[in-house]
Coordinates of C-alpha atoms in Angstrom, one line a residue:
X29 CA 34.6 -31.5 -14.0
X30 CA 37.9 -29.7 -14.8
X31 CA 36.4 -26.5 -13.6
X32 CA 35.5 -28.1 -10.2
X33 CA 39.0 -29.5 -9.8
X34 CA 40.5 -26.2 -10.8
X35 CA 38.5 -24.4 -8.2
X36 CA 39.2 -27.0 -5.5
X37 CA 43.0 -26.7 -6.2
X38 CA 42.7 -22.9 -6.2
X39 CA 40.9 -22.8 -2.8
X40 CA 43.3 -25.3 -1.3
X41 CA 46.2 -23.2 -2.6
X42 CA 44.8 -20.0 -1.1
X43 CA 44.2 -21.8 2.2
X44 CA 47.8 -23.1 2.3
X45 CA 49.1 -19.6 1.4
X46 CA 47.0 -18.1 4.2
X47 CA 48.5 -20.6 6.7
X48 CA 52.0 -19.8 5.5
X49 CA 51.4 -16.0 5.8
X50 CA 49.9 -16.6 9.2
X51 CA 52.9 -18.6 10.4
X52 CA 55.3 -15.9 9.1
X53 CA 53.5 -13.1 10.7
X54 CA 53.1 -14.7 14.1
X55 CA 56.8 -15.7 14.1
X56 CA 58.0 -12.2 13.1
X57 CA 55.8 -10.4 15.6
X58 CA 57.0 -12.6 18.5
X59 CA 60.6 -11.4 17.9
X60 CA 59.7 -7.8 18.4
X61 CA 60.2 -6.9 22.1
X62 CA 58.3 -4.5 24.2
X63 CA 59.4 -3.2 27.6
X64 CA 62.8 -4.7 26.9
X65 CA 64.9 -2.0 28.6
X66 CA 65.0 -2.1 32.4
X67 CA 67.4 0.2 34.4
X68 CA 65.6 -0.1 37.7
X69 CA 67.4 -0.7 41.0
X70 CA 64.9 -2.1 43.4
X71 CA 65.5 -2.0 47.2
X72 CA 64.8 -5.4 48.8
X73 CA 61.5 -4.2 50.4
X74 CA 60.2 -3.4 46.9
X75 CA 61.0 -6.7 45.3
X76 CA 58.3 -9.1 44.4
X77 CA 59.4 -12.3 42.6
X78 CA 57.1 -14.0 40.1
X79 CA 57.8 -16.7 37.6
X80 CA 57.0 -17.8 34.0
X81 CA 56.4 -21.5 33.7
X82 CA 56.0 -23.5 30.5
X83 CA 55.2 -27.2 29.9
X84 CA 56.6 -26.8 26.4
X85 CA 53.3 -25.6 24.9
X86 CA 51.4 -23.5 27.5
X87 CA 52.7 -20.7 29.7
X88 CA 51.5 -20.0 33.3
X89 CA 52.2 -16.9 35.3
X90 CA 53.3 -17.9 38.9
X91 CA 52.7 -15.5 41.7
X92 CA 53.3 -15.7 45.5
X93 CA 50.1 -17.0 47.2
X94 CA 50.3 -14.4 49.8
X95 CA 52.4 -11.3 50.6
X96 CA 51.9 -7.8 52.0
X97 CA 50.4 -6.6 48.7
X98 CA 47.8 -9.3 48.0
X99 CA 46.4 -12.6 49.3
X100 CA 45.3 -14.9 46.4
X101 CA 44.1 -17.6 48.7
X102 CA 41.1 -15.4 49.6
X103 CA 40.0 -15.5 46.0
X104 CA 41.4 -18.9 44.8
X105 CA 41.0 -21.1 47.8
X106 CA 43.2 -24.0 48.9
X107 CA 40.0 -25.9 49.6
X108 CA 39.1 -25.8 45.9
X109 CA 41.8 -28.5 45.3
X110 CA 41.9 -32.1 46.3
X111 CA 44.9 -31.7 48.6
X112 CA 43.6 -28.6 50.3
X113 CA 47.3 -27.9 51.1
X114 CA 47.4 -24.5 52.8
X115 CA 51.2 -24.5 53.1
X116 CA 51.6 -23.8 49.3
X117 CA 53.8 -20.7 48.6
X118 CA 53.1 -20.2 45.0
X119 CA 50.1 -20.2 42.6
X120 CA 50.5 -20.8 38.9
X121 CA 47.7 -19.3 36.8
X122 CA 47.0 -19.9 33.2
X123 CA 44.1 -19.0 30.8
X124 CA 42.9 -21.2 27.9
X125 CA 40.2 -22.8 25.9
X126 CA 37.7 -24.5 28.2
X127 CA 37.3 -27.5 25.9
X128 CA 41.1 -28.1 25.7
X129 CA 41.4 -27.8 29.4
X130 CA 38.5 -30.1 30.4
X131 CA 38.1 -32.5 27.5
X132 CA 41.6 -33.0 26.2
X133 CA 43.9 -34.6 28.8
X134 CA 46.2 -35.7 25.9
X135 CA 46.5 -34.8 22.2
X136 CA 45.0 -38.2 21.3
X137 CA 41.8 -37.1 23.0
X138 CA 41.5 -34.0 20.9
X139 CA 38.2 -33.8 19.1
X140 CA 37.7 -32.1 15.7
X141 CA 34.8 -30.1 17.2
X142 CA 37.0 -28.9 20.1
X143 CA 39.7 -27.8 17.8
X144 CA 37.4 -26.0 15.5
X145 CA 35.6 -24.1 18.3
X146 CA 39.0 -23.1 19.8
X147 CA 40.4 -22.0 16.5
X148 CA 37.4 -19.9 15.6
X149 CA 36.8 -18.4 19.1
X150 CA 33.4 -20.0 19.4
X151 CA 34.0 -21.7 22.7
X152 CA 34.3 -20.4 26.3
X153 CA 37.5 -20.1 28.3
X154 CA 38.8 -21.1 31.7
X155 CA 41.5 -20.3 34.2
X156 CA 43.6 -23.0 35.6
X157 CA 45.2 -22.5 39.0
X158 CA 47.9 -24.8 40.5
X159 CA 49.5 -24.5 43.9
X160 CA 53.2 -25.2 44.4
X161 CA 55.4 -25.3 47.5
X162 CA 58.5 -24.1 45.7
X163 CA 59.7 -23.1 42.2
X164 CA 62.9 -24.2 40.5
X165 CA 64.5 -21.9 37.9
X166 CA 65.5 -23.4 34.6
X167 CA 64.8 -23.3 30.9
X168 CA 61.1 -23.9 31.6
X169 CA 60.9 -21.6 34.6
X170 CA 62.1 -18.0 34.6
X171 CA 62.1 -15.6 37.6
X172 CA 61.1 -12.0 37.2
X173 CA 61.3 -9.2 39.7
X174 CA 58.5 -6.6 40.0
X175 CA 58.0 -3.6 42.1
X176 CA 54.8 -3.1 44.1
X177 CA 53.1 -1.0 41.4
X178 CA 53.9 -3.5 38.6
X179 CA 52.6 -6.3 40.8
X180 CA 49.4 -4.5 41.5
X181 CA 48.9 -4.0 37.7
X182 CA 49.5 -7.8 37.3
X183 CA 47.0 -8.5 40.0
X184 CA 44.4 -6.4 38.3
X185 CA 45.0 -8.1 34.9
X186 CA 44.7 -11.6 36.4
X187 CA 41.7 -10.8 38.6
X188 CA 39.9 -9.2 35.7
X189 CA 40.2 -12.4 33.7
X190 CA 38.0 -14.3 36.2
X191 CA 34.3 -14.5 35.5
X192 CA 32.6 -13.6 38.7
X193 CA 29.5 -14.8 40.4
X194 CA 28.6 -11.8 42.5
X195 CA 32.0 -10.8 44.0
X196 CA 33.4 -14.4 44.0
X197 CA 35.3 -16.4 41.3
X198 CA 33.3 -19.2 39.7
X199 CA 34.9 -22.6 40.3
X200 CA 34.3 -25.2 37.6
X201 CA 33.2 -28.4 39.2
X202 CA 35.0 -31.1 37.3
X203 CA 37.0 -34.3 37.7
X204 CA 39.3 -33.3 34.9
X205 CA 41.9 -31.7 37.2
X206 CA 45.5 -32.6 36.5
X207 CA 46.5 -33.5 40.0
X208 CA 45.8 -32.9 43.7
X209 CA 46.7 -29.2 43.8
X210 CA 44.8 -27.6 41.0
X211 CA 41.4 -26.3 40.1
X212 CA 39.6 -24.7 37.2
X213 CA 37.5 -21.4 37.1
X214 CA 35.2 -19.7 34.6
X215 CA 37.0 -17.0 32.7
X216 CA 36.3 -14.1 30.4
X217 CA 37.2 -14.1 26.7
X218 CA 37.6 -16.6 23.9
X219 CA 40.5 -18.6 22.7
X220 CA 41.3 -18.4 19.0
X221 CA 44.0 -18.7 16.3
X222 CA 44.9 -15.1 17.1
X223 CA 44.6 -15.1 21.0
X224 CA 45.9 -18.2 22.8
X225 CA 46.9 -19.2 26.3
X226 CA 50.3 -17.8 25.6
X227 CA 48.9 -14.5 24.2
X228 CA 47.1 -14.1 27.6
X229 CA 50.4 -14.7 29.5
X230 CA 52.1 -12.2 27.2
X231 CA 49.4 -9.7 27.9
X232 CA 49.9 -10.2 31.6
X233 CA 53.6 -9.3 31.2
X234 CA 52.7 -6.2 29.2
X235 CA 50.2 -5.2 31.9
X236 CA 53.0 -5.5 34.5
X237 CA 55.4 -3.5 32.3
X238 CA 57.7 -6.5 31.9
X239 CA 59.6 -7.8 28.8
X240 CA 57.2 -9.4 26.3
X241 CA 56.6 -10.0 22.6
X242 CA 54.7 -7.4 20.6
X243 CA 52.3 -10.3 19.9
X244 CA 52.7 -14.1 20.2
X245 CA 50.6 -17.2 20.3
X246 CA 53.4 -19.5 21.5
X247 CA 55.4 -20.0 24.7
X248 CA 58.7 -19.7 22.7
X249 CA 57.5 -16.2 21.7
X250 CA 57.6 -15.2 25.3
X251 CA 60.6 -17.2 26.6
X252 CA 62.9 -16.0 23.9
X253 CA 62.8 -12.6 25.6
X254 CA 64.0 -14.2 28.9
X255 CA 66.8 -16.3 27.4
X256 CA 69.5 -14.4 29.3

């Protein structure tokens, strides 16, 4: 009996140590910046403004719905939402675990099975698009200026995250939308302890040659590089 208890204590201790090391590593790596130096002077015609938006846990990348470079409404349609509001100027896009998105409207709804699948990378993912008429800068919303080449790289990264049906994005038919202006789509990749919704947003910034963390799983790991 003592041997069983000893082994149990040992394994619990190792598990807790692993969690501690995991927490230390993800915190330290999120402080290491990439693409932190920017000496560009963009002429007005080259400027494309995007935003980073957080709800305190999850980060969205916000892009203009339509400009001279790309028209997102041809891919992510206004008619996919309840409101069908074609006057929207911005589209926030985020990637995440499908179970979290569709089955967990609040933390109290979180199932053990959903959490385990998400943590281990065994579940599928989804993209969540939300249309906005305007964006308001603040602690939870940071504006970033890109040039055309950087924006094209961002477009490629986001577009490549969609799971396509032929040449079209695959909308998820669900009643689990958050409001009248959003919709869900099938996505590539799997969520895990090592690659979260915020990791995806951080990778999007890297793809566009913008300030980002070396690696992060949290929104704070991204936003600390846009504190000023």
